[in-house]
Coordinates of C-alpha atoms in Angstrom, one line a residue:
V1 CA 7.2 -15.6 5.0
S2 CA 10.3 -14.4 3.0
F3 CA 11.0 -18.0 1.9
F4 CA 7.6 -18.3 0.5
V5 CA 7.8 -15.0 -1.2
F6 CA 11.2 -15.9 -2.8
K7 CA 9.7 -19.3 -3.8
G8 CA 6.6 -17.6 -5.3
K9 CA 8.8 -15.1 -7.2
Y10 CA 11.2 -17.5 -8.8
F11 CA 9.1 -20.7 -9.1
S12 CA 5.8 -19.4 -10.4
N13 CA 4.5 -22.8 -11.1
S14 CA 4.7 -23.6 -7.4
V15 CA 1.8 -23.7 -5.0
F16 CA 3.0 -20.5 -3.5
A17 CA 2.9 -18.4 -6.7
I18 CA 2.1 -14.8 -5.9
S19 CA 1.7 -11.6 -7.6
D20 CA 4.4 -8.7 -7.8
F21 CA 2.0 -6.5 -5.8
A22 CA 1.8 -9.1 -3.0
I23 CA 5.6 -9.3 -3.0
Y24 CA 5.9 -5.4 -2.9
L25 CA 3.3 -5.3 0.1
C26 CA 5.6 -8.0 1.9
G27 CA 8.4 -5.8 1.1
L28 CA 6.6 -2.8 2.6
S29 CA 5.9 -4.7 5.8
V30 CA 9.6 -5.7 6.0
V31 CA 10.7 -2.1 5.8
L32 CA 8.2 -1.0 8.4
G33 CA 9.5 -3.7 10.6
H34 CA 13.1 -2.5 10.2
I35 CA 12.0 1.1 10.8
Y36 CA 9.8 0.3 13.9
P37 CA 11.0 -3.1 15.4
V38 CA 8.7 -4.1 18.1
V39 CA 11.7 -5.8 20.1
F40 CA 13.6 -2.5 20.3
K41 CA 10.7 -0.5 21.4
F42 CA 9.8 0.8 17.9
K43 CA 13.4 2.4 17.5
G44 CA 15.2 1.1 14.4
G45 CA 16.3 2.9 11.5
K46 CA 17.5 0.7 8.7
G47 CA 14.6 1.5 6.3
I48 CA 16.6 2.9 3.5
A49 CA 18.9 -0.3 3.4
C50 CA 15.7 -2.5 3.6
T51 CA 14.2 -0.5 0.7
A52 CA 17.3 -1.0 -1.3
G53 CA 17.0 -4.7 -0.7
L54 CA 13.3 -4.6 -1.9
I55 CA 14.3 -2.8 -5.0
V56 CA 16.9 -5.4 -5.8
F57 CA 14.5 -8.2 -5.2
F58 CA 11.5 -6.6 -6.8
H59 CA 12.8 -6.0 -10.3
P60 CA 16.4 -6.1 -11.7
Y61 CA 15.6 -3.2 -14.1
M62 CA 15.3 -0.8 -11.1
I63 CA 18.8 -1.4 -9.8
L64 CA 20.9 0.6 -12.2
P65 CA 19.0 4.0 -12.0
Q66 CA 19.1 3.7 -8.1
V67 CA 22.8 3.0 -8.1
I68 CA 23.5 5.9 -10.4
T69 CA 21.4 8.2 -8.3
F70 CA 22.8 7.3 -5.0
F71 CA 26.5 7.2 -5.9
G72 CA 26.3 10.2 -8.2
T73 CA 24.8 12.3 -5.4
F74 CA 27.2 10.8 -3.0
F75 CA 30.3 11.5 -5.0
A76 CA 29.1 15.0 -5.9
T77 CA 28.1 16.2 -2.5
H78 CA 29.4 13.6 0.0
Y79 CA 25.9 13.5 1.8
V80 CA 24.7 9.9 2.2
S81 CA 21.3 11.2 3.5
L82 CA 20.8 13.3 0.3
G83 CA 21.5 10.4 -1.9
S84 CA 19.2 8.2 0.1
L85 CA 16.3 10.5 -0.2
L86 CA 16.9 11.2 -3.8
V87 CA 16.8 7.4 -4.4
N88 CA 13.2 7.3 -3.0
I89 CA 12.1 10.1 -5.4
V90 CA 13.7 8.1 -8.3
L91 CA 11.9 5.0 -7.0
I92 CA 8.5 6.7 -7.4
A93 CA 9.3 7.7 -11.0
E94 CA 10.6 4.3 -11.8
M95 CA 7.5 2.6 -10.4
V96 CA 5.2 4.9 -12.5
I97 CA 7.2 4.6 -15.8
F98 CA 7.8 0.8 -15.4
G99 CA 4.2 0.2 -14.5
Q100 CA 2.8 2.1 -17.4
I101 CA 5.1 0.5 -20.0
G102 CA 4.2 -3.0 -18.7
V103 CA 7.4 -4.1 -17.0
F104 CA 5.5 -5.5 -14.2
G105 CA 3.4 -7.7 -16.4
E106 CA -0.4 -7.9 -16.9
L107 CA -1.5 -5.8 -13.9
S108 CA -4.6 -3.7 -13.9
Q109 CA -4.5 0.0 -13.6
A110 CA -6.1 -0.3 -10.2
V111 CA -3.2 -2.6 -9.0
L112 CA -0.7 -0.3 -10.4
N113 CA -2.2 2.7 -8.8
E114 CA -2.0 0.7 -5.4
M115 CA 1.6 0.1 -6.0
Y116 CA 2.3 3.8 -6.7
V117 CA 0.6 4.7 -3.4
V118 CA 2.8 2.0 -1.6
T119 CA 5.9 3.5 -3.2
A120 CA 4.8 7.0 -2.3
L121 CA 4.3 5.7 1.3
L122 CA 7.9 4.2 1.4
A123 CA 9.2 7.6 0.2
A124 CA 7.1 9.5 2.8
L125 CA 8.5 7.2 5.5
A126 CA 12.0 7.9 4.3
F127 CA 11.5 11.6 4.4
W128 CA 9.8 11.4 7.8
G129 CA 12.5 9.3 9.2
H130 CA 15.2 11.8 7.8
R131 CA 13.5 15.0 8.7
A132 CA 16.5 15.9 11.1
N133 CA 18.8 15.3 8.2
I134 CA 16.8 17.4 6.0
V135 CA 16.9 20.3 8.5
R136 CA 20.7 20.0 8.7
L137 CA 21.0 19.9 5.0
M138 CA 19.0 23.1 4.6
N139 CA 21.2 24.7 7.3
K140 CA 24.3 23.5 5.6
N141 CA 25.5 21.6 8.6
E142 CA 24.9 18.0 7.7
R143 CA 28.0 15.8 8.2
K144 CA 29.8 14.8 5.0
T145 CA 31.2 11.4 4.5
Y146 CA 34.4 10.7 2.7
L147 CA 35.7 7.4 1.4
T148 CA 39.2 8.5 1.6
K149 CA 41.1 10.6 4.2
K150 CA 40.2 14.3 3.5
N151 CA 43.3 16.5 2.8
E152 CA 43.5 19.0 5.7
Q153 CA 45.4 22.3 4.6

């Protein structure tokens, strides 16, 4: 399926040309499949990484704000989970802003509203999957991640 989605996205004059909304729905199903894989008894957990892939594939304009949000949060706080959750909030804002200014092409407002609902569903899934991290963040005992060795004094 992903081959045909790729072919439809980049070779729109082909038989398999599909809309951005159809691509986005395929991306949602891929994210769901990574969060709840059938072969692993519905225990997965790579939904954030898969959502990042969806953002990269869906529209290149969406990459820079996501990267700035994630790495800005990460370098300021050293919390990967916080950066991942904030990326989902920024994704909702990006979808609404880019949708309303016409970045996604000639889509009707009804289709755009459906895309916003799918985006909110992706964000809700991220927050649901990270609810233990959210509790740890609120209790200030979430594990921090450092790219270099932490100075111990």
